[in-house]
PDB file of N, CA and C in Angstrom:
ATOM      1  N   MET A  22      57.577  -1.830  32.629  1.00  0.00           N
ATOM      2  CA  MET A  22      56.114  -2.471  32.341  1.00  0.00           C
ATOM      3  C   MET A  22      55.936  -1.346  30.993  1.00  0.00           C
ATOM      4  N   ASP A  23      55.591  -2.261  30.562  1.00  0.00           N
ATOM      5  CA  ASP A  23      55.270  -1.934  28.754  1.00  0.00           C
ATOM      6  C   ASP A  23      54.131  -2.919  28.197  1.00  0.00           C
ATOM      7  N   LEU A  24      53.232  -1.889  27.507  1.00  0.00           N
ATOM      8  CA  LEU A  24      51.669  -1.978  27.351  1.00  0.00           C
ATOM      9  C   LEU A  24      51.922  -3.385  26.188  1.00  0.00           C
ATOM     10  N   VAL A  25      51.411  -4.412  26.170  1.00  0.00           N
ATOM     11  CA  VAL A  25      51.373  -5.585  24.760  1.00  0.00           C
ATOM     12  C   VAL A  25      50.458  -5.536  24.222  1.00  0.00           C
ATOM     13  N   GLU A  26      49.131  -5.607  24.486  1.00  0.00           N
ATOM     14  CA  GLU A  26      48.089  -5.378  24.078  1.00  0.00           C
ATOM     15  C   GLU A  26      46.903  -4.975  24.499  1.00  0.00           C
ATOM     16  N   VAL A  27      45.809  -4.349  23.697  1.00  0.00           N
ATOM     17  CA  VAL A  27      44.521  -3.607  24.429  1.00  0.00           C
ATOM     18  C   VAL A  27      43.624  -4.532  23.712  1.00  0.00           C
ATOM     19  N   THR A  28      42.712  -5.263  24.288  1.00  0.00           N
ATOM     20  CA  THR A  28      41.333  -5.762  23.744  1.00  0.00           C
ATOM     21  C   THR A  28      40.287  -4.905  23.713  1.00  0.00           C
ATOM     22  N   HIS A  29      39.244  -5.045  23.103  1.00  0.00           N
ATOM     23  CA  HIS A  29      38.052  -4.318  22.931  1.00  0.00           C
ATOM     24  C   HIS A  29      36.915  -5.076  22.610  1.00  0.00           C
ATOM     25  N   GLU A  30      36.010  -5.065  23.738  1.00  0.00           N
ATOM     26  CA  GLU A  30      34.881  -6.006  23.487  1.00  0.00           C
ATOM     27  C   GLU A  30      33.425  -5.023  23.553  1.00  0.00           C
ATOM     28  N   TYR A  31      32.949  -5.190  22.569  1.00  0.00           N
ATOM     29  CA  TYR A  31      31.741  -4.277  22.206  1.00  0.00           C
ATOM     30  C   TYR A  31      30.631  -4.493  23.237  1.00  0.00           C
ATOM     31  N   ILE A  32      30.056  -3.752  23.947  1.00  0.00           N
ATOM     32  CA  ILE A  32      28.679  -4.154  24.935  1.00  0.00           C
ATOM     33  C   ILE A  32      27.569  -3.862  24.305  1.00  0.00           C
ATOM     34  N   ALA A  33      27.050  -2.510  23.558  1.00  0.00           N
ATOM     35  CA  ALA A  33      25.952  -1.799  24.117  1.00  0.00           C
ATOM     36  C   ALA A  33      26.210  -0.570  22.802  1.00  0.00           C
ATOM     37  N   SER A  34      25.452  -0.194  22.430  1.00  0.00           N
ATOM     38  CA  SER A  34      24.989   0.987  21.881  1.00  0.00           C
ATOM     39  C   SER A  34      23.918   2.071  23.136  1.00  0.00           C
ATOM     40  N   VAL A  35      24.769   2.920  23.937  1.00  0.00           N
ATOM     41  CA  VAL A  35      24.060   3.765  24.880  1.00  0.00           C
ATOM     42  C   VAL A  35      23.550   5.204  24.663  1.00  0.00           C
ATOM     43  N   LYS A  36      23.197   5.723  25.139  1.00  0.00           N
ATOM     44  CA  LYS A  36      22.543   7.402  24.851  1.00  0.00           C
ATOM     45  C   LYS A  36      23.241   8.053  26.280  1.00  0.00           C
ATOM     46  N   VAL A  37      24.230   9.201  25.377  1.00  0.00           N
ATOM     47  CA  VAL A  37      24.227  10.119  26.100  1.00  0.00           C
ATOM     48  C   VAL A  37      23.764  11.480  25.743  1.00  0.00           C
ATOM     49  N   THR A  38      23.073  11.904  26.483  1.00  0.00           N
ATOM     50  CA  THR A  38      22.002  13.057  26.354  1.00  0.00           C
ATOM     51  C   THR A  38      21.193  12.702  25.167  1.00  0.00           C
ATOM     52  N   THR A  39      21.228  13.298  24.110  1.00  0.00           N
ATOM     53  CA  THR A  39      20.754  12.585  22.931  1.00  0.00           C
ATOM     54  C   THR A  39      21.402  12.303  21.773  1.00  0.00           C
ATOM     55  N   GLN A  40      22.357  11.673  21.914  1.00  0.00           N
ATOM     56  CA  GLN A  40      23.646  11.516  21.232  1.00  0.00           C
ATOM     57  C   GLN A  40      23.720   9.870  21.881  1.00  0.00           C
ATOM     58  N   THR A  41      23.965   8.891  20.441  1.00  0.00           N
ATOM     59  CA  THR A  41      24.251   7.383  20.779  1.00  0.00           C
ATOM     60  C   THR A  41      26.000   7.144  20.548  1.00  0.00           C
ATOM     61  N   TYR A  42      26.533   6.580  21.650  1.00  0.00           N
ATOM     62  CA  TYR A  42      27.874   6.258  21.704  1.00  0.00           C
ATOM     63  C   TYR A  42      27.572   4.637  21.648  1.00  0.00           C
ATOM     64  N   ASP A  43      29.013   3.964  21.216  1.00  0.00           N
ATOM     65  CA  ASP A  43      28.827   2.670  21.577  1.00  0.00           C
ATOM     66  C   ASP A  43      29.723   2.242  22.771  1.00  0.00           C
ATOM     67  N   LEU A  44      29.635   1.258  23.390  1.00  0.00           N
ATOM     68  CA  LEU A  44      30.046   1.466  24.991  1.00  0.00           C
ATOM     69  C   LEU A  44      30.683  -0.162  24.828  1.00  0.00           C
ATOM     70  N   TYR A  45      32.125   0.112  24.844  1.00  0.00           N
ATOM     71  CA  TYR A  45      33.333  -1.090  24.878  1.00  0.00           C
ATOM     72  C   TYR A  45      34.093  -1.141  26.302  1.00  0.00           C
ATOM     73  N   ARG A  46      34.090  -2.253  26.675  1.00  0.00           N
ATOM     74  CA  ARG A  46      34.990  -2.651  27.595  1.00  0.00           C
ATOM     75  C   ARG A  46      36.402  -2.958  27.291  1.00  0.00           C
ATOM     76  N   ASP A  47      37.386  -2.193  27.701  1.00  0.00           N
ATOM     77  CA  ASP A  47      38.745  -2.676  26.942  1.00  0.00           C
ATOM     78  C   ASP A  47      39.731  -2.795  28.160  1.00  0.00           C
ATOM     79  N   VAL A  48      40.502  -3.581  27.815  1.00  0.00           N
ATOM     80  CA  VAL A  48      41.741  -4.382  28.644  1.00  0.00           C
ATOM     81  C   VAL A  48      43.067  -3.982  28.064  1.00  0.00           C
ATOM     82  N   PHE A  49      43.513  -3.615  29.011  1.00  0.00           N
ATOM     83  CA  PHE A  49      44.957  -2.807  28.518  1.00  0.00           C
ATOM     84  C   PHE A  49      45.750  -4.222  29.481  1.00  0.00           C
ATOM     85  N   ILE A  50      46.354  -4.941  28.496  1.00  0.00           N
ATOM     86  CA  ILE A  50      47.778  -5.970  29.085  1.00  0.00           C
ATOM     87  C   ILE A  50      48.876  -5.734  28.466  1.00  0.00           C
ATOM     88  N   TYR A  51      49.374  -5.608  29.969  1.00  0.00           N
ATOM     89  CA  TYR A  51      51.101  -5.271  29.965  1.00  0.00           C
ATOM     90  C   TYR A  51      52.151  -6.724  30.055  1.00  0.00           C
ATOM     91  N   ASP A  52      53.279  -6.429  29.945  1.00  0.00           N
ATOM     92  CA  ASP A  52      54.146  -7.666  29.881  1.00  0.00           C
ATOM     93  C   ASP A  52      54.384  -8.250  31.117  1.00  0.00           C
ATOM     94  N   ASN A  53      54.217  -7.665  31.974  1.00  0.00           N
ATOM     95  CA  ASN A  53      54.314  -8.149  33.597  1.00  0.00           C
ATOM     96  C   ASN A  53      53.090  -9.284  33.961  1.00  0.00           C
ATOM     97  N   GLY A  54      52.069  -9.142  33.048  1.00  0.00           N
ATOM     98  CA  GLY A  54      50.698 -10.175  33.285  1.00  0.00           C
ATOM     99  C   GLY A  54      49.467  -9.231  33.669  1.00  0.00           C
ATOM    100  N   GLU A  55      49.913  -8.018  33.872  1.00  0.00           N
ATOM    101  CA  GLU A  55      48.837  -7.138  34.623  1.00  0.00           C
ATOM    102  C   GLU A  55      47.595  -6.977  33.451  1.00  0.00           C
ATOM    103  N   GLN A  56      46.414  -6.733  33.931  1.00  0.00           N
ATOM    104  CA  GLN A  56      45.351  -6.282  33.290  1.00  0.00           C
ATOM    105  C   GLN A  56      44.764  -5.311  33.947  1.00  0.00           C
ATOM    106  N   ARG A  57      44.341  -4.156  32.856  1.00  0.00           N
ATOM    107  CA  ARG A  57      43.827  -3.320  33.497  1.00  0.00           C
ATOM    108  C   ARG A  57      42.482  -2.792  32.611  1.00  0.00           C
ATOM    109  N   PRO A  58      41.390  -3.121  33.210  1.00  0.00           N
ATOM    110  CA  PRO A  58      40.136  -2.744  32.606  1.00  0.00           C
ATOM    111  C   PRO A  58      39.765  -1.067  32.289  1.00  0.00           C
ATOM    112  N   CYS A  59      39.116  -1.135  31.169  1.00  0.00           N
ATOM    113  CA  CYS A  59      38.736   0.419  31.326  1.00  0.00           C
ATOM    114  C   CYS A  59      37.516   0.223  30.408  1.00  0.00           C
ATOM    115  N   TYR A  60      36.816   1.240  30.652  1.00  0.00           N
ATOM    116  CA  TYR A  60      35.532   1.420  29.474  1.00  0.00           C
ATOM    117  C   TYR A  60      35.571   2.421  28.671  1.00  0.00           C
ATOM    118  N   THR A  61      34.806   2.566  27.459  1.00  0.00           N
ATOM    119  CA  THR A  61      35.005   3.522  26.755  1.00  0.00           C
ATOM    120  C   THR A  61      34.218   3.806  26.121  1.00  0.00           C
ATOM    121  N   LEU A  62      33.237   4.775  25.838  1.00  0.00           N
ATOM    122  CA  LEU A  62      32.246   5.419  24.880  1.00  0.00           C
ATOM    123  C   LEU A  62      32.700   6.118  23.816  1.00  0.00           C
ATOM    124  N   ARG A  63      32.588   5.530  22.538  1.00  0.00           N
ATOM    125  CA  ARG A  63      33.027   6.133  21.436  1.00  0.00           C
ATOM    126  C   ARG A  63      32.017   6.511  20.430  1.00  0.00           C
ATOM    127  N   SER A  64      31.749   7.881  19.785  1.00  0.00           N
ATOM    128  CA  SER A  64      30.919   7.736  18.680  1.00  0.00           C
ATOM    129  C   SER A  64      30.961   7.129  17.317  1.00  0.00           C
ATOM    130  N   PRO A  65      30.106   6.725  16.891  1.00  0.00           N
ATOM    131  CA  PRO A  65      30.177   5.937  15.751  1.00  0.00           C
ATOM    132  C   PRO A  65      30.393   6.929  14.372  1.00  0.00           C
ATOM    133  N   LYS A  66      29.929   8.117  14.938  1.00  0.00           N
ATOM    134  CA  LYS A  66      30.288   9.154  13.757  1.00  0.00           C
ATOM    135  C   LYS A  66      31.702   9.960  13.604  1.00  0.00           C
ATOM    136  N   ASP A  67      32.120  10.256  14.676  1.00  0.00           N
ATOM    137  CA  ASP A  67      33.291  10.915  15.347  1.00  0.00           C
ATOM    138  C   ASP A  67      34.022  10.245  15.927  1.00  0.00           C
ATOM    139  N   GLU A  68      35.244  10.205  15.664  1.00  0.00           N
ATOM    140  CA  GLU A  68      36.573   9.120  16.085  1.00  0.00           C
ATOM    141  C   GLU A  68      36.989  10.506  17.552  1.00  0.00           C
ATOM    142  N   SER A  69      36.620  11.636  17.213  1.00  0.00           N
ATOM    143  CA  SER A  69      37.673  12.331  18.057  1.00  0.00           C
ATOM    144  C   SER A  69      36.475  12.636  19.583  1.00  0.00           C
ATOM    145  N   LYS A  70      35.352  12.019  19.153  1.00  0.00           N
ATOM    146  CA  LYS A  70      34.263  11.783  20.417  1.00  0.00           C
ATOM    147  C   LYS A  70      34.389  10.486  21.120  1.00  0.00           C
ATOM    148  N   TYR A  71      34.778  11.069  22.412  1.00  0.00           N
ATOM    149  CA  TYR A  71      35.101   9.454  23.159  1.00  0.00           C
ATOM    150  C   TYR A  71      35.299  10.073  24.806  1.00  0.00           C
ATOM    151  N   TRP A  72      34.657   8.789  25.726  1.00  0.00           N
ATOM    152  CA  TRP A  72      35.388   9.034  26.835  1.00  0.00           C
ATOM    153  C   TRP A  72      35.861   7.858  27.115  1.00  0.00           C
ATOM    154  N   ALA A  73      36.726   7.844  28.228  1.00  0.00           N
ATOM    155  CA  ALA A  73      37.210   6.342  28.661  1.00  0.00           C
ATOM    156  C   ALA A  73      37.494   6.416  30.074  1.00  0.00           C
ATOM    157  N   GLY A  74      37.115   5.363  30.919  1.00  0.00           N
ATOM    158  CA  GLY A  74      37.178   5.799  32.238  1.00  0.00           C
ATOM    159  C   GLY A  74      37.027   4.348  32.889  1.00  0.00           C
ATOM    160  N   ARG A  75      37.202   3.993  34.304  1.00  0.00           N
ATOM    161  CA  ARG A  75      36.907   2.856  35.329  1.00  0.00           C
ATOM    162  C   ARG A  75      35.961   3.253  35.995  1.00  0.00           C
ATOM    163  N   ASN A  76      35.745   2.344  36.852  1.00  0.00           N
ATOM    164  CA  ASN A  76      34.602   2.116  37.977  1.00  0.00           C
ATOM    165  C   ASN A  76      33.339   2.260  37.403  1.00  0.00           C
ATOM    166  N   LEU A  77      32.686   1.684  36.491  1.00  0.00           N
ATOM    167  CA  LEU A  77      31.424   1.730  36.267  1.00  0.00           C
ATOM    168  C   LEU A  77      30.482   1.223  37.147  1.00  0.00           C
ATOM    169  N   THR A  78      29.393   2.103  37.515  1.00  0.00           N
ATOM    170  CA  THR A  78      28.480   2.180  38.513  1.00  0.00           C
ATOM    171  C   THR A  78      27.076   2.290  38.058  1.00  0.00           C
ATOM    172  N   SER A  79      26.301   1.960  38.584  1.00  0.00           N
ATOM    173  CA  SER A  79      24.751   2.280  38.417  1.00  0.00           C
ATOM    174  C   SER A  79      24.353   3.471  38.989  1.00  0.00           C
ATOM    175  N   THR A  80      23.379   4.377  38.572  1.00  0.00           N
ATOM    176  CA  THR A  80      23.104   5.299  39.503  1.00  0.00           C
ATOM    177  C   THR A  80      21.224   5.245  40.128  1.00  0.00           C
ATOM    178  N   ASP A  81      21.097   3.815  39.621  1.00  0.00           N
ATOM    179  CA  ASP A  81      19.665   3.592  40.056  1.00  0.00           C
ATOM    180  C   ASP A  81      19.651   1.969  40.008  1.00  0.00           C
ATOM    181  N   ASN A  82      18.463   1.400  40.636  1.00  0.00           N
ATOM    182  CA  ASN A  82      18.437  -0.063  40.556  1.00  0.00           C
ATOM    183  C   ASN A  82      17.163  -0.450  39.671  1.00  0.00           C
ATOM    184  N   SER A  83      17.068   0.058  38.700  1.00  0.00           N
ATOM    185  CA  SER A  83      16.025  -0.481  37.582  1.00  0.00           C
ATOM    186  C   SER A  83      16.321  -1.308  36.919  1.00  0.00           C
ATOM    187  N   ALA A  84      15.690  -2.155  35.990  1.00  0.00           N
ATOM    188  CA  ALA A  84      15.957  -3.321  34.867  1.00  0.00           C
ATOM    189  C   ALA A  84      16.909  -2.438  33.757  1.00  0.00           C
ATOM    190  N   ALA A  85      16.255  -1.395  33.303  1.00  0.00           N
ATOM    191  CA  ALA A  85      17.203  -0.422  32.535  1.00  0.00           C
ATOM    192  C   ALA A  85      17.608   0.602  33.454  1.00  0.00           C
ATOM    193  N   GLY A  86      18.897   0.999  32.978  1.00  0.00           N
ATOM    194  CA  GLY A  86      19.303   2.115  33.619  1.00  0.00           C
ATOM    195  C   GLY A  86      20.329   2.938  33.375  1.00  0.00           C
ATOM    196  N   THR A  87      20.939   4.002  33.934  1.00  0.00           N
ATOM    197  CA  THR A  87      21.743   4.974  34.160  1.00  0.00           C
ATOM    198  C   THR A  87      23.045   4.437  34.871  1.00  0.00           C
ATOM    199  N   TYR A  88      24.090   4.541  33.916  1.00  0.00           N
ATOM    200  CA  TYR A  88      25.319   4.145  34.642  1.00  0.00           C
ATOM    201  C   TYR A  88      26.294   5.338  34.412  1.00  0.00           C
ATOM    202  N   MET A  89      27.221   5.444  34.679  1.00  0.00           N
ATOM    203  CA  MET A  89      28.158   6.794  35.052  1.00  0.00           C
ATOM    204  C   MET A  89      29.578   5.706  35.404  1.00  0.00           C
ATOM    205  N   PHE A  90      30.603   6.994  34.789  1.00  0.00           N
ATOM    206  CA  PHE A  90      31.920   6.348  35.016  1.00  0.00           C
ATOM    207  C   PHE A  90      32.595   8.059  35.360  1.00  0.00           C
ATOM    208  N   ALA A  91      33.926   8.126  35.869  1.00  0.00           N
ATOM    209  CA  ALA A  91      34.490   9.095  36.250  1.00  0.00           C
ATOM    210  C   ALA A  91      35.989   8.999  34.806  1.00  0.00           C
ATOM    211  N   THR A  92      35.818   9.916  34.249  1.00  0.00           N
ATOM    212  CA  THR A  92      36.767   9.673  32.608  1.00  0.00           C
ATOM    213  C   THR A  92      38.095  10.238  33.052  1.00  0.00           C
ATOM    214  N   VAL A  93      38.693   9.403  32.259  1.00  0.00           N
ATOM    215  CA  VAL A  93      40.495   9.337  32.373  1.00  0.00           C
ATOM    216  C   VAL A  93      41.114  10.264  31.270  1.00  0.00           C
ATOM    217  N   MET A  94      40.245   9.743  30.430  1.00  0.00           N
ATOM    218  CA  MET A  94      40.855  10.220  29.213  1.00  0.00           C
ATOM    219  C   MET A  94      39.562  10.687  28.231  1.00  0.00           C
ATOM    220  N   GLY A  95      39.628  11.552  27.091  1.00  0.00           N
ATOM    221  CA  GLY A  95      38.541  12.418  26.452  1.00  0.00           C
ATOM    222  C   GLY A  95      38.232  13.693  26.742  1.00  0.00           C
ATOM    223  N   PRO A  96      37.439  14.303  25.856  1.00  0.00           N
ATOM    224  CA  PRO A  96      37.462  15.532  25.808  1.00  0.00           C
ATOM    225  C   PRO A  96      36.612  16.463  27.168  1.00  0.00           C
ATOM    226  N   PRO A  97      36.594  17.496  27.449  1.00  0.00           N
ATOM    227  CA  PRO A  97      36.162  17.619  28.828  1.00  0.00           C
ATOM    228  C   PRO A  97      34.327  17.836  28.739  1.00  0.00           C
ATOM    229  N   ILE A  98      33.953  17.377  29.681  1.00  0.00           N
ATOM    230  CA  ILE A  98      32.487  17.211  29.765  1.00  0.00           C
ATOM    231  C   ILE A  98      32.131  18.863  30.392  1.00  0.00           C
ATOM    232  N   LYS A  99      31.059  19.643  29.876  1.00  0.00           N
ATOM    233  CA  LYS A  99      30.823  20.354  30.408  1.00  0.00           C
ATOM    234  C   LYS A  99      30.028  21.019  31.713  1.00  0.00           C
ATOM    235  N   ARG A 100      29.000  20.124  31.758  1.00  0.00           N
ATOM    236  CA  ARG A 100      28.346  20.722  33.269  1.00  0.00           C
ATOM    237  C   ARG A 100      28.766  19.082  34.125  1.00  0.00           C
ATOM    238  N   GLN A 101      28.996  18.201  33.676  1.00  0.00           N
ATOM    239  CA  GLN A 101      29.393  17.202  35.234  1.00  0.00           C
ATOM    240  C   GLN A 101      30.746  17.180  35.497  1.00  0.00           C
ATOM    241  N   GLY A 102      31.550  18.108  35.079  1.00  0.00           N
ATOM    242  CA  GLY A 102      33.091  18.054  35.566  1.00  0.00           C
ATOM    243  C   GLY A 102      33.665  16.748  34.791  1.00  0.00           C
ATOM    244  N   ASN A 103      34.019  15.532  35.551  1.00  0.00           N
ATOM    245  CA  ASN A 103      34.748  14.356  34.493  1.00  0.00           C
ATOM    246  C   ASN A 103      33.864  13.236  34.719  1.00  0.00           C
ATOM    247  N   ILE A 104      32.161  13.426  34.757  1.00  0.00           N
ATOM    248  CA  ILE A 104      31.564  12.411  35.115  1.00  0.00           C
ATOM    249  C   ILE A 104      30.907  12.390  33.827  1.00  0.00           C
ATOM    250  N   VAL A 105      30.638  11.086  33.194  1.00  0.00           N
ATOM    251  CA  VAL A 105      29.636  10.758  32.134  1.00  0.00           C
ATOM    252  C   VAL A 105      28.641   9.990  32.394  1.00  0.00           C
ATOM    253  N   LYS A 106      27.460  10.141  32.276  1.00  0.00           N
ATOM    254  CA  LYS A 106      26.236   9.221  32.255  1.00  0.00           C
ATOM    255  C   LYS A 106      25.811   8.956  31.240  1.00  0.00           C
ATOM    256  N   PHE A 107      25.248   7.738  31.238  1.00  0.00           N
ATOM    257  CA  PHE A 107      24.461   7.331  29.998  1.00  0.00           C
ATOM    258  C   PHE A 107      23.494   6.170  30.424  1.00  0.00           C
ATOM    259  N   PHE A 108      22.792   5.895  29.566  1.00  0.00           N
ATOM    260  CA  PHE A 108      21.441   5.124  29.595  1.00  0.00           C
ATOM    261  C   PHE A 108      21.796   3.921  29.134  1.00  0.00           C
ATOM    262  N   ILE A 109      21.512   2.234  29.420  1.00  0.00           N
ATOM    263  CA  ILE A 109      21.568   1.171  29.053  1.00  0.00           C
ATOM    264  C   ILE A 109      19.969   0.549  29.065  1.00  0.00           C
ATOM    265  N   ALA A 110      19.532   0.004  27.855  1.00  0.00           N
ATOM    266  CA  ALA A 110      18.056  -0.728  28.218  1.00  0.00           C
ATOM    267  C   ALA A 110      18.769  -2.047  28.702  1.00  0.00           C
ATOM    268  N   GLY A 111      17.354  -2.208  29.268  1.00  0.00           N
ATOM    269  CA  GLY A 111      17.421  -3.622  30.251  1.00  0.00           C
ATOM    270  C   GLY A 111      18.144  -4.670  29.602  1.00  0.00           C
ATOM    271  N   ASP A 112      17.711  -5.192  28.561  1.00  0.00           N
ATOM    272  CA  ASP A 112      18.358  -5.964  27.822  1.00  0.00           C
ATOM    273  C   ASP A 112      19.846  -6.232  27.411  1.00  0.00           C
ATOM    274  N   MET A 113      20.528  -4.920  27.807  1.00  0.00           N
ATOM    275  CA  MET A 113      21.774  -5.009  27.941  1.00  0.00           C
ATOM    276  C   MET A 113      22.560  -5.040  28.933  1.00  0.00           C
ATOM    277  N   ILE A 114      22.079  -5.037  30.040  1.00  0.00           N
ATOM    278  CA  ILE A 114      22.550  -4.379  31.227  1.00  0.00           C
ATOM    279  C   ILE A 114      23.425  -6.059  31.860  1.00  0.00           C
ATOM    280  N   GLU A 115      23.137  -6.888  31.318  1.00  0.00           N
ATOM    281  CA  GLU A 115      23.827  -8.350  31.931  1.00  0.00           C
ATOM    282  C   GLU A 115      25.360  -8.222  31.114  1.00  0.00           C
ATOM    283  N   ARG A 116      25.865  -7.923  29.803  1.00  0.00           N
ATOM    284  CA  ARG A 116      26.535  -7.744  29.151  1.00  0.00           C
ATOM    285  C   ARG A 116      27.519  -6.548  30.049  1.00  0.00           C
ATOM    286  N   VAL A 117      27.274  -5.642  30.489  1.00  0.00           N
ATOM    287  CA  VAL A 117      28.053  -4.793  31.305  1.00  0.00           C
ATOM    288  C   VAL A 117      28.602  -5.224  32.108  1.00  0.00           C
ATOM    289  N   LYS A 118      27.966  -6.146  33.425  1.00  0.00           N
ATOM    290  CA  LYS A 118      28.544  -6.985  34.639  1.00  0.00           C
ATOM    291  C   LYS A 118      29.600  -7.620  34.225  1.00  0.00           C
TER     292      LYS A 118
END
């Protein structure tokens, strides 16, 4: 199974603590037709700052909310192990789903 293509869909700018990151939905497409989605947070200022993971979940039920995912790639996160949490404004929530 070889990787054929990776698509990147920009979702929104989000806050991780005090820093702004761009949230993307990436899809890894393989030669057998399999597609594996992945979420990636990328720093618009520094390409070495990024986190990628799966299973994006909401941590609350409000109109604007805090989301999180377990990272599978990226630098270590100091206080939360492999969990990255970020805030998405209410008008951007629908783009995540």
